[in-house]
Tab-separated table of C-alpha atoms in Angstrom:
chain	number	residue	atom	x	y	z
A	1	MET	CA	-4.000	-3.371	73.388
A	2	ASP	CA	-0.869	-3.563	72.045
A	3	LEU	CA	-3.109	-5.645	68.936
A	4	ILE	CA	-4.326	-2.129	68.660
A	5	LEU	CA	-0.879	-0.130	68.906
A	6	LEU	CA	0.345	-2.098	66.371
A	7	TYR	CA	-2.606	-2.638	63.343
A	8	SER	CA	-2.721	1.562	64.181
A	9	ILE	CA	1.835	2.362	63.190
A	10	PRO	CA	0.828	1.395	59.580
A	11	PHE	CA	-2.067	3.972	59.476
A	12	LEU	CA	-0.625	6.256	62.085
A	13	SER	CA	2.678	6.566	59.208
A	14	PHE	CA	0.307	6.610	56.257
A	15	SER	CA	-1.181	9.617	57.665
A	16	PHE	CA	1.659	11.599	58.875
A	17	ALA	CA	3.369	10.588	55.293
A	18	VAL	CA	-0.192	12.071	53.486
A	19	CYS	CA	0.811	14.975	55.756
A	20	ALA	CA	4.209	15.870	54.695
A	21	TRP	CA	2.645	15.308	50.759
A	22	ILE	CA	0.321	18.024	51.841
A	23	LEU	CA	2.938	20.565	53.008
A	24	GLN	CA	4.935	19.599	51.208
A	25	ILE	CA	2.524	20.661	48.133
A	26	LEU	CA	1.385	24.079	49.660
A	27	LYS	CA	4.301	25.408	50.774
A	28	PRO	CA	5.402	28.833	49.297
A	29	ARG	CA	7.240	27.625	46.253
A	30	LYS	CA	10.385	30.406	45.059
A	31	PRO	CA	9.337	31.470	41.909
A	32	CYS	CA	10.882	28.938	38.581
A	33	LYS	CA	11.009	31.135	35.014
A	34	LEU	CA	12.043	27.799	33.528
A	35	PRO	CA	13.521	28.481	29.507
A	36	PRO	CA	10.618	28.497	26.806
A	37	GLY	CA	9.644	26.217	24.936
A	38	PRO	CA	6.704	24.861	23.291
A	39	LYS	CA	3.753	23.361	24.745
A	40	PRO	CA	3.794	20.922	26.456
A	41	TYR	CA	0.337	18.609	25.469
A	42	PRO	CA	-0.999	16.501	27.836
A	43	VAL	CA	0.777	13.069	29.837
A	44	ILE	CA	2.494	13.109	26.393
A	45	GLY	CA	4.893	16.837	26.970
A	46	ASN	CA	6.653	17.320	23.798
A	47	ILE	CA	6.877	14.270	23.013
A	48	LEU	CA	5.549	13.931	18.872
A	49	GLU	CA	7.903	18.029	18.795
A	50	LEU	CA	11.410	15.571	18.076
A	51	GLY	CA	9.905	13.999	15.216
A	52	GLU	CA	11.980	10.916	12.669
A	53	LYS	CA	15.161	13.627	13.582
A	54	PRO	CA	15.749	15.200	16.564
A	55	HIS	CA	18.524	17.036	15.637
A	56	GLN	CA	17.394	19.069	13.026
A	57	SER	CA	13.677	19.972	14.643
A	58	LEU	CA	15.423	20.502	18.484
A	59	ALA	CA	17.267	23.065	15.877
A	60	LYS	CA	14.182	24.365	14.443
A	61	LEU	CA	12.186	24.828	18.106
A	62	SER	CA	16.456	27.255	18.685
A	63	GLN	CA	14.848	29.431	15.989
A	64	VAL	CA	11.665	29.903	16.950
A	65	TYR	CA	12.506	29.816	21.321
A	66	GLY	CA	16.426	30.986	21.621
A	67	PRO	CA	19.510	28.448	22.650
A	68	LEU	CA	17.969	28.087	25.537
A	69	ILE	CA	13.926	26.011	25.605
A	70	HIS	CA	13.009	23.323	27.801
A	71	LEU	CA	10.385	20.718	26.603
A	72	LYS	CA	8.915	17.857	28.650
A	73	LEU	CA	8.473	14.830	27.260
A	74	GLY	CA	6.706	12.539	28.931
A	75	SER	CA	7.500	13.067	32.455
A	76	LEU	CA	11.423	13.995	31.298
A	77	THR	CA	11.792	18.132	32.146
A	78	THR	CA	13.966	18.005	28.960
A	79	VAL	CA	17.115	21.318	28.814
A	80	VAL	CA	18.415	22.132	25.479
A	81	VAL	CA	21.099	23.746	24.645
A	82	SER	CA	21.521	25.311	20.452
A	83	SER	CA	24.312	28.263	20.591
A	84	PRO	CA	28.714	28.409	21.670
A	85	GLY	CA	28.061	30.778	24.712
A	86	ILE	CA	25.573	29.180	25.778
A	87	ALA	CA	26.748	25.712	26.125
A	88	GLU	CA	30.217	27.362	27.398
A	89	ILE	CA	28.413	28.601	30.529
A	90	PHE	CA	26.926	24.414	31.529
A	91	LEU	CA	30.172	22.521	30.323
A	92	GLN	CA	32.839	25.354	31.275
A	93	LYS	CA	30.978	27.636	33.938
A	94	HIS	CA	28.229	24.970	36.035
A	95	ASP	CA	30.393	21.974	34.357
A	96	GLN	CA	30.627	20.120	38.206
A	97	VAL	CA	26.379	21.063	37.993
A	98	PHE	CA	25.584	19.501	35.450
A	99	SER	CA	27.741	15.742	35.093
A	100	GLY	CA	25.657	14.719	36.029
A	101	ARG	CA	24.194	11.265	33.869
A	102	ASN	CA	20.864	11.207	32.333
A	103	HIS	CA	20.916	7.103	30.892
A	104	SER	CA	18.590	5.620	28.724
A	105	GLY	CA	16.565	2.649	28.998
A	106	ALA	CA	18.626	0.833	26.800
A	107	ALA	CA	21.922	1.988	28.815
A	108	HIS	CA	20.854	-0.721	31.084
A	109	ALA	CA	21.562	-3.783	29.589
A	110	LEU	CA	24.173	-5.810	31.578
A	111	ASP	CA	24.159	-3.394	34.434
A	112	HIS	CA	26.081	-1.186	32.099
A	113	HIS	CA	24.697	1.757	33.738
A	114	LYS	CA	26.420	0.946	37.032
A	115	LEU	CA	29.869	0.527	35.518
A	116	SER	CA	30.195	2.808	31.952
A	117	MET	CA	32.323	5.557	32.261
A	118	ALA	CA	29.968	7.424	29.587
A	119	TRP	CA	27.236	6.606	32.281
A	120	LEU	CA	28.314	6.674	35.708
A	121	PRO	CA	28.369	9.882	38.173
A	122	ALA	CA	31.357	11.947	38.125
A	123	GLU	CA	32.274	10.598	41.066
A	124	ASN	CA	35.117	8.580	42.394
A	125	GLN	CA	34.977	4.496	40.523
A	126	TRP	CA	34.152	7.477	37.751
A	127	ARG	CA	37.923	9.031	38.213
A	128	LYS	CA	39.475	6.752	38.988
A	129	LEU	CA	38.485	5.336	34.875
A	130	ARG	CA	38.942	8.076	33.061
A	131	LYS	CA	42.915	8.684	35.035
A	132	ILE	CA	43.872	4.834	33.971
A	133	CYS	CA	42.291	5.232	30.079
A	134	LYS	CA	43.967	8.942	30.084
A	135	GLU	CA	46.965	7.583	31.418
A	136	GLN	CA	47.808	3.598	30.470
A	137	MET	CA	45.237	4.605	26.434
A	138	PHE	CA	45.034	7.225	25.201
A	139	SER	CA	48.978	9.471	26.467
A	140	ALA	CA	50.154	10.472	23.835
A	141	PRO	CA	53.454	8.275	24.434
A	142	SER	CA	50.663	5.184	25.115
A	143	LEU	CA	49.995	6.488	21.710
A	144	ASP	CA	52.745	6.210	19.817
A	145	SER	CA	54.319	3.588	21.199
A	146	SER	CA	51.374	0.940	18.546
A	147	GLN	CA	51.507	2.701	16.547
A	148	GLY	CA	52.865	0.555	13.962
A	149	LEU	CA	49.662	-1.551	14.472
A	150	ARG	CA	47.796	0.947	13.415
A	151	ARG	CA	49.974	1.262	10.822
A	152	ASP	CA	49.991	-2.039	9.753
A	153	ARG	CA	45.912	-2.005	10.062
A	154	LEU	CA	46.038	0.953	7.337
A	155	GLN	CA	48.410	-0.454	5.216
A	156	LYS	CA	45.753	-3.556	3.979
A	157	LEU	CA	43.167	-1.146	3.251
A	158	CYS	CA	45.277	-0.133	0.892
A	159	GLU	CA	44.966	-3.432	-0.388
A	160	TYR	CA	41.265	-3.793	-0.201
A	161	VAL	CA	41.213	-0.538	-1.871
A	162	HIS	CA	43.658	-1.800	-4.348
A	163	GLY	CA	41.691	-4.793	-5.401
A	164	CYS	CA	38.938	-3.726	-5.367
A	165	CYS	CA	40.247	-0.936	-7.913
A	166	VAL	CA	41.866	-3.688	-10.219
A	167	ASP	CA	38.438	-5.410	-10.506
A	168	GLY	CA	36.701	-1.580	-11.269
A	169	LYS	CA	33.955	-2.714	-7.971
A	170	ALA	CA	32.825	-0.051	-5.907
A	171	VAL	CA	34.255	0.535	-1.851
A	172	ASP	CA	31.209	0.684	0.937
A	173	ILE	CA	33.581	3.529	1.994
A	174	GLY	CA	31.118	3.190	5.809
A	175	ARG	CA	31.633	-0.608	5.613
A	176	ALA	CA	35.583	-0.275	4.666
A	177	SER	CA	36.576	2.237	6.867
A	178	PHE	CA	33.703	-0.225	9.568
A	179	THR	CA	35.934	-2.628	9.275
A	180	THR	CA	39.085	-1.343	10.055
A	181	SER	CA	38.389	1.180	12.313
A	182	LEU	CA	37.115	-2.180	13.690
A	183	ASN	CA	41.607	-3.321	13.177
A	184	LEU	CA	42.740	-0.301	14.617
A	185	MET	CA	40.795	-0.526	18.169
A	186	SER	CA	40.928	-3.890	18.329
A	187	ALA	CA	44.302	-3.683	17.233
A	188	THR	CA	45.150	-0.941	20.461
A	189	LEU	CA	43.163	-2.964	22.171
A	190	PHE	CA	44.317	-6.352	22.123
A	191	SER	CA	47.462	-6.062	19.723
A	192	GLU	CA	44.492	-9.084	17.249
A	193	GLU	CA	42.925	-8.241	14.606
A	194	PHE	CA	38.878	-8.682	14.332
A	195	ALA	CA	37.720	-9.501	11.011
A	196	ALA	CA	39.153	-9.474	6.842
A	197	PHE	CA	36.993	-7.346	4.414
A	198	ASP	CA	33.875	-8.365	3.419
A	199	SER	CA	34.111	-11.583	5.516
A	200	GLY	CA	30.984	-13.147	7.881
A	201	SER	CA	32.975	-11.867	11.169
A	202	CYS	CA	32.761	-8.091	10.890
A	203	GLU	CA	29.469	-8.244	9.218
A	204	GLU	CA	28.507	-9.585	12.909
A	205	LEU	CA	30.605	-7.464	14.627
A	206	ARG	CA	28.849	-4.036	13.033
A	207	GLU	CA	26.294	-5.657	13.676
A	208	VAL	CA	26.648	-5.387	17.111
A	209	VAL	CA	28.210	-2.790	17.544
A	210	CYS	CA	25.785	-0.407	15.373
A	211	GLY	CA	22.433	-2.989	16.739
A	212	ILE	CA	24.152	-1.494	19.986
A	213	MET	CA	24.508	2.528	19.247
A	214	GLU	CA	20.738	2.715	17.394
A	215	TYR	CA	19.021	0.855	20.462
A	216	LEU	CA	21.450	3.880	22.422
A	217	GLY	CA	19.822	6.515	20.857
A	218	LYS	CA	16.843	5.454	20.167
A	219	PRO	CA	14.229	7.096	21.212
A	220	ASN	CA	12.086	5.431	24.165
A	221	LEU	CA	9.255	5.088	25.911
A	222	ALA	CA	10.474	3.999	29.509
A	223	ASP	CA	12.638	6.944	29.401
A	224	TYR	CA	10.212	9.301	28.797
A	225	PHE	CA	8.142	6.973	31.409
A	226	PRO	CA	10.014	5.554	34.041
A	227	VAL	CA	6.806	3.794	35.292
A	228	LEU	CA	7.437	1.670	32.014
A	229	ARG	CA	10.673	0.480	32.264
A	230	SER	CA	9.952	-1.996	34.488
A	231	LEU	CA	8.117	-2.901	30.939
A	232	ASP	CA	9.927	-2.369	28.399
A	233	PRO	CA	6.984	-2.354	26.054
A	234	GLN	CA	9.361	-1.241	23.044
A	235	GLY	CA	11.555	-4.008	23.619
A	236	ILE	CA	15.167	-1.588	23.687
A	237	LEU	CA	16.173	-3.012	26.777
A	238	ARG	CA	15.750	-6.916	25.503
A	239	LYS	CA	17.488	-6.193	22.272
A	240	ASN	CA	20.185	-4.219	24.069
A	241	THR	CA	20.785	-7.351	26.177
A	242	VAL	CA	20.796	-8.933	23.000
A	243	TYR	CA	24.135	-6.919	21.559
A	244	PHE	CA	25.967	-6.942	25.365
A	245	ARG	CA	26.030	-10.712	25.460
A	246	ARG	CA	27.442	-11.473	22.372
A	247	CYS	CA	29.717	-8.053	23.165
A	248	PHE	CA	30.908	-9.638	26.165
A	249	HIS	CA	31.257	-13.203	25.238
A	250	ILE	CA	34.049	-12.555	22.482
A	251	PHE	CA	35.749	-10.404	24.833
A	252	GLU	CA	35.793	-13.378	28.208
A	253	GLU	CA	36.793	-15.409	24.480
A	254	ILE	CA	39.978	-13.259	24.681
A	255	ILE	CA	40.537	-12.084	28.244
A	256	GLY	CA	40.437	-15.926	29.172
A	257	LYS	CA	43.982	-17.224	26.331
A	258	ARG	CA	45.307	-13.456	27.759
A	259	LEU	CA	45.703	-14.496	31.152
A	260	GLU	CA	46.623	-18.089	30.482
A	261	MET	CA	49.478	-16.797	28.397
A	262	ARG	CA	50.078	-13.887	31.233
A	263	ALA	CA	50.476	-17.724	33.358
A	264	GLY	CA	54.070	-18.264	31.554
A	265	THR	CA	55.136	-14.543	31.684
A	266	ARG	CA	53.794	-13.578	28.014
A	267	LEU	CA	52.739	-9.809	27.283
A	268	LYS	CA	51.630	-7.874	24.847
A	269	ASN	CA	52.187	-4.721	27.150
A	270	ASP	CA	48.796	-3.696	25.060
A	271	MET	CA	45.709	-1.728	27.105
A	272	LEU	CA	44.353	-5.135	27.803
A	273	ASP	CA	47.214	-6.048	29.336
A	274	SER	CA	47.184	-2.707	31.215
A	275	LEU	CA	44.467	-3.265	32.978
A	276	LEU	CA	44.639	-6.925	33.814
A	277	ASP	CA	48.115	-5.500	35.714
A	278	ILE	CA	45.479	-3.282	37.478
A	279	ASN	CA	43.454	-5.884	38.015
A	280	GLN	CA	46.094	-8.437	38.941
A	281	ARG	CA	47.997	-5.322	41.637
A	282	ASN	CA	43.541	-4.902	43.284
A	283	ASP	CA	40.525	-6.174	42.520
A	284	SER	CA	39.193	-4.145	43.852
A	285	GLU	CA	40.700	-1.402	42.124
A	286	LEU	CA	38.932	-2.986	38.927
A	287	SER	CA	37.790	-6.422	38.345
A	288	ILE	CA	37.248	-8.734	35.608
A	289	LEU	CA	33.384	-6.906	35.082
A	290	ASP	CA	33.812	-3.282	35.512
A	291	ILE	CA	37.140	-4.482	32.617
A	292	LYS	CA	34.070	-5.903	30.494
A	293	HIS	CA	32.500	-2.777	30.765
A	294	LEU	CA	35.275	-0.868	30.151
A	295	LEU	CA	36.657	-2.292	26.775
A	296	LEU	CA	32.516	-1.765	25.438
A	297	ASP	CA	32.699	1.525	26.223
A	298	LEU	CA	36.502	1.836	24.448
A	299	PHE	CA	35.956	-0.683	21.611
A	300	VAL	CA	31.429	0.544	20.887
A	301	ALA	CA	32.553	3.982	20.484
A	302	GLY	CA	36.034	3.959	18.631
A	303	THR	CA	34.575	1.431	15.559
A	304	ASP	CA	31.061	3.653	15.089
A	305	THR	CA	32.110	7.124	15.892
A	306	THR	CA	35.523	6.947	13.078
A	307	SER	CA	33.690	5.117	10.494
A	308	SER	CA	30.577	7.448	10.560
A	309	THR	CA	32.259	10.387	10.533
A	310	VAL	CA	36.223	9.244	7.592
A	311	GLU	CA	31.971	8.086	5.537
A	312	TRP	CA	30.994	11.914	5.850
A	313	ALA	CA	34.049	13.195	5.661
A	314	MET	CA	34.998	11.420	2.437
A	315	SER	CA	30.848	12.389	0.746
A	316	GLU	CA	31.868	16.087	1.546
A	317	LEU	CA	35.111	15.772	-0.499
A	318	LEU	CA	33.029	12.980	-3.720
A	319	ARG	CA	30.980	16.367	-3.578
A	320	HIS	CA	33.652	19.366	-3.763
A	321	PRO	CA	36.321	17.533	-6.355
A	322	HIS	CA	38.096	20.782	-5.789
A	323	LYS	CA	38.073	19.647	-1.589
A	324	MET	CA	39.434	16.594	-3.046
A	325	LEU	CA	42.051	17.931	-4.897
A	326	LEU	CA	43.648	20.456	-3.086
A	327	VAL	CA	43.790	17.462	-0.152
A	328	LYS	CA	45.479	15.457	-2.737
A	329	ASN	CA	48.473	17.814	-3.945
A	330	GLU	CA	48.738	19.058	-0.193
A	331	LEU	CA	49.517	15.150	0.203
A	332	ARG	CA	51.364	15.057	-2.278
A	333	GLU	CA	53.971	18.400	-1.709
A	334	VAL	CA	54.548	17.303	1.963
A	335	ILE	CA	55.092	12.591	1.817
A	336	GLY	CA	55.230	12.761	-1.169
A	337	LYS	CA	54.611	11.163	-5.208
A	338	ASN	CA	55.478	7.407	-4.921
A	339	HIS	CA	52.742	6.203	-2.636
A	340	GLU	CA	54.921	6.726	0.586
A	341	GLN	CA	52.642	5.534	2.982
A	342	VAL	CA	51.298	8.638	5.022
A	343	THR	CA	51.981	8.194	9.621
A	344	GLU	CA	51.032	9.894	11.537
A	345	SER	CA	53.808	12.104	12.566
A	346	ASP	CA	52.734	14.333	9.679
A	347	ILE	CA	49.525	15.359	10.586
A	348	SER	CA	50.516	18.053	11.864
A	349	ARG	CA	52.261	19.049	8.253
A	350	LEU	CA	48.415	18.673	6.650
A	351	SER	CA	46.979	22.015	7.791
A	352	TYR	CA	43.769	21.824	4.757
A	353	LEU	CA	43.621	18.188	5.344
A	354	ARG	CA	43.094	19.274	9.271
A	355	ALA	CA	40.632	21.768	8.095
A	356	VAL	CA	39.081	19.053	5.704
A	357	VAL	CA	38.912	17.024	9.389
A	358	LYS	CA	37.741	20.119	11.318
A	359	GLU	CA	34.515	21.169	9.487
A	360	THR	CA	33.329	17.556	8.371
A	361	PHE	CA	33.016	17.661	13.177
A	362	ARG	CA	30.819	21.189	11.909
A	363	LEU	CA	28.656	20.078	9.700
A	364	HIS	CA	28.144	16.303	10.261
A	365	PRO	CA	28.886	15.692	14.442
A	366	ALA	CA	29.450	11.628	15.066
A	367	GLY	CA	27.232	12.485	17.815
A	368	PRO	CA	24.797	15.118	17.387
A	369	LEU	CA	22.929	15.232	19.967
A	370	LEU	CA	25.947	14.344	22.349
A	371	VAL	CA	25.645	12.337	25.746
A	372	PRO	CA	23.265	13.873	27.517
A	373	HIS	CA	23.790	15.857	31.001
A	374	LYS	CA	22.483	15.868	33.974
A	375	SER	CA	21.266	18.466	36.313
A	376	ALA	CA	23.034	16.891	39.927
A	377	GLY	CA	23.508	20.067	41.957
A	378	GLU	CA	19.739	21.942	42.941
A	379	ASP	CA	17.943	23.756	40.666
A	380	THR	CA	19.975	27.000	38.812
A	381	GLU	CA	19.697	29.646	37.181
A	382	ILE	CA	20.927	30.232	33.947
A	383	ASN	CA	20.536	33.906	32.490
A	384	GLY	CA	17.873	34.019	33.686
A	385	TYR	CA	16.120	31.615	33.725
A	386	THR	CA	16.121	28.326	36.235
A	387	ILE	CA	17.791	24.436	35.090
A	388	PRO	CA	15.359	22.148	37.400
A	389	ARG	CA	16.876	19.641	39.336
A	390	ASN	CA	17.070	17.111	37.458
A	391	ALA	CA	16.634	17.602	34.251
A	392	GLN	CA	18.014	15.997	31.750
A	393	ILE	CA	20.110	18.635	29.737
A	394	LEU	CA	20.849	18.290	25.355
A	395	ILE	CA	23.951	19.363	23.847
A	396	ASN	CA	22.166	20.346	20.260
A	397	ALA	CA	25.702	19.844	18.132
A	398	TRP	CA	24.863	19.504	15.303
A	399	ALA	CA	23.338	23.008	15.467
A	400	ILE	CA	25.752	24.777	17.557
A	401	GLY	CA	27.746	23.791	14.309
A	402	ARG	CA	25.297	25.714	11.870
A	403	ASP	CA	24.276	28.243	14.018
A	404	SER	CA	24.970	31.195	11.945
A	405	SER	CA	25.645	33.906	14.255
A	406	THR	CA	29.189	31.351	15.206
A	407	TRP	CA	29.812	30.837	11.060
A	408	LEU	CA	29.471	32.827	7.366
A	409	ASP	CA	27.673	30.519	5.504
A	410	PRO	CA	27.012	27.812	8.001
A	411	GLU	CA	25.535	24.846	5.573
A	412	SER	CA	28.640	25.084	2.695
A	413	PHE	CA	31.185	22.962	3.154
A	414	ILE	CA	33.328	25.403	3.604
A	415	PRO	CA	37.093	24.541	4.855
A	416	GLU	CA	38.848	26.976	4.472
A	417	ARG	CA	37.312	29.410	7.177
A	418	PHE	CA	40.122	26.623	9.596
A	419	LEU	CA	42.760	28.016	7.562
A	420	GLU	CA	42.856	30.908	9.330
A	421	THR	CA	41.605	30.716	13.230
A	422	GLU	CA	42.808	28.769	15.971
A	423	THR	CA	39.766	26.788	16.403
A	424	ASP	CA	39.234	22.913	17.066
A	425	PHE	CA	37.977	20.101	18.875
A	426	LYS	CA	39.371	19.386	21.576
A	427	GLY	CA	36.902	21.091	24.047
A	428	GLN	CA	38.111	24.686	24.452
A	429	HIS	CA	36.371	26.546	21.747
A	430	PHE	CA	32.434	25.388	21.820
A	431	GLU	CA	31.627	26.765	18.606
A	432	LEU	CA	33.196	22.837	17.359
A	433	VAL	CA	32.276	20.487	20.089
A	434	PRO	CA	31.673	16.856	18.979
A	435	PHE	CA	33.802	15.443	21.392
A	436	GLY	CA	31.707	17.639	23.888
A	437	ALA	CA	33.595	20.086	26.461
A	438	GLY	CA	34.616	20.086	30.069
A	439	ARG	CA	34.949	17.152	33.089
A	440	ARG	CA	32.108	14.374	30.180
A	441	ILE	CA	34.504	14.844	27.412
A	442	CYS	CA	34.750	11.942	24.916
A	443	PRO	CA	38.435	10.240	26.381
A	444	GLY	CA	38.911	8.614	23.457
A	445	LEU	CA	39.374	12.123	21.607
A	446	PRO	CA	42.893	11.742	20.693
A	447	LEU	CA	42.899	7.755	19.328
A	448	ALA	CA	39.373	9.377	17.437
A	449	ASN	CA	42.204	12.558	16.586
A	450	ARG	CA	44.393	9.939	15.518
A	451	MET	CA	41.951	7.673	13.588
A	452	VAL	CA	40.046	9.625	11.501
A	453	HIS	CA	42.981	11.732	9.722
A	454	MET	CA	44.838	8.804	8.991
A	455	MET	CA	41.873	6.855	7.056
A	456	VAL	CA	41.253	10.008	5.431
A	457	ALA	CA	45.042	10.496	4.024
A	458	THR	CA	45.624	6.906	3.280
A	459	LEU	CA	42.723	6.295	0.495
A	460	ILE	CA	42.361	9.616	-1.377
A	461	HIS	CA	46.771	10.108	-0.695
A	462	ASN	CA	46.578	6.297	-3.040
A	463	PHE	CA	44.221	5.973	-4.481
A	464	ASP	CA	41.507	8.361	-7.406
A	465	TRP	CA	38.059	8.011	-6.664
A	466	LYS	CA	34.385	9.190	-8.948
A	467	LEU	CA	30.574	8.017	-7.197
A	468	ASP	CA	29.407	4.074	-8.552
A	469	GLY	CA	27.168	4.289	-11.371
A	470	GLY	CA	28.377	7.950	-13.417
A	471	LEU	CA	26.669	10.102	-10.244
A	472	ASN	CA	27.309	14.085	-10.778
A	473	PRO	CA	29.061	14.488	-7.456
A	474	GLN	CA	25.726	16.944	-6.701
A	475	GLN	CA	23.303	13.888	-6.641
A	476	LEU	CA	24.844	11.576	-4.261
A	477	ASP	CA	22.348	11.527	-1.762
A	478	MET	CA	23.308	13.465	2.715
A	479	ASN	CA	21.135	12.155	4.076
A	480	GLU	CA	20.742	11.874	8.023
A	481	SER	CA	19.746	9.046	10.121
A	482	PHE	CA	19.548	9.764	13.586
A	483	GLY	CA	21.443	7.408	16.392
A	484	LEU	CA	23.392	8.309	19.146
A	485	THR	CA	26.296	8.501	15.531
A	486	LEU	CA	24.983	10.238	12.672
A	487	LYS	CA	24.568	7.722	9.840
A	488	LYS	CA	24.544	8.926	5.986
A	489	THR	CA	21.203	7.465	4.803
A	490	ILE	CA	22.619	5.463	1.949
A	491	PRO	CA	25.709	4.495	1.859
A	492	LEU	CA	28.265	5.549	-0.037
A	493	MET	CA	29.188	3.379	-2.650
A	494	ALA	CA	33.317	4.701	-4.129
A	495	VAL	CA	35.085	3.096	-7.068
A	496	PRO	CA	38.967	3.355	-6.171
A	497	MET	CA	41.230	4.448	-9.296
A	498	GLU	CA	44.303	4.364	-10.348
A	499	LEU	CA	46.255	7.498	-9.250
A	500	HIS	CA	46.943	10.341	-11.338
A	501	THR	CA	50.285	10.665	-11.245
A	502	PHE	CA	51.962	13.848	-13.314
């Protein structure tokens, strides 16, 4: 009898599970009206609709189906937002509901999705990391105290460009901006300089950072069909893990040396020291592993996005020489003509430069689809449509910046549009959301704001520029390559010249 009972338990458990599943299917459901969208194909859904440049493909779909559309990407339910009004509903009115993260398979490298501020759910650990960043790194006093380090790195950018000027050599603006961003970030985080211009060490770090950003943004079959995640059919997780390990190796060496210095009571009072102070007060609050994953978030996001934005800004200004002249004249008027160095405190007085940066963010947001959100609560009704629980939410910042119902002549580079308006990119104006908005807004925005303005101002204030190879400004290629960061397909090559004074 006992033996019969023993063998009956699994059978009965299975039977109850099947019955419960059937009852769930037969249970009457409230009618669900999903947002409109193209009809999905069997199994693959709308994956083919994405194309090589999903931000552009989704923008075209929104012109057909409206600013709120529904797609089926394999088994992944996705909702795409392409207008400022709808974005405000998701990112402000229902901010808490849509504050979850739909993390890609690439983010699973070294369990980054479990420890990263970018991918954690908006709960206790996430709030703790955000607070640390806000208070220890991105507060105005913290940034002011480290601006001398950034000023030194900008001076080295000037010295490098001057050398190219003397030699008549073209500057790869993206690479020069990346090296400067890398050193600005490493100075702020570690009080160290990571790379020299045209050095092998810079190329190696650029490969690591760009590789991580590429794989985090790369369409991944394992994301569309989670059953394939363990197989990693495209090798994305495997390749990203290699990059993560290389980055962590760098951090481990720096942290090890810093701990030795601290044992001798020598402090540098930078971001790393602040993090180690917290760790040594209470390891459970912030472990060394937490610190490495946080540094990865800050380091990778703060270099690639900033350098890409600077390259786009310089590309637009070289395409529009009269706009370049307006920036240059403003700098001469505010800063002076005798190569005085621009300072971070000058930014507030440079209204046209700020307008140029805003216009660059509008046309070329660093993250065209932001980092994917997720509907973390129950089904939610938005504008008469049901947004299903666990749906991936994509905010198409690229499409919002080119919305013809919001922007006059949206495809044109017109910085003047921002001179007579208070519209900004700091999360309060949903027609311009390159950093996101709501509780998931990019925590590094205050530093990125300073770095982008300072690099563009430094390049323009100290040099005149012409396109390499005698290109006419209108011949400059402005094609985009999609990824987590929006890059120029063909790098910007420009020749610096001695500044013409008059």
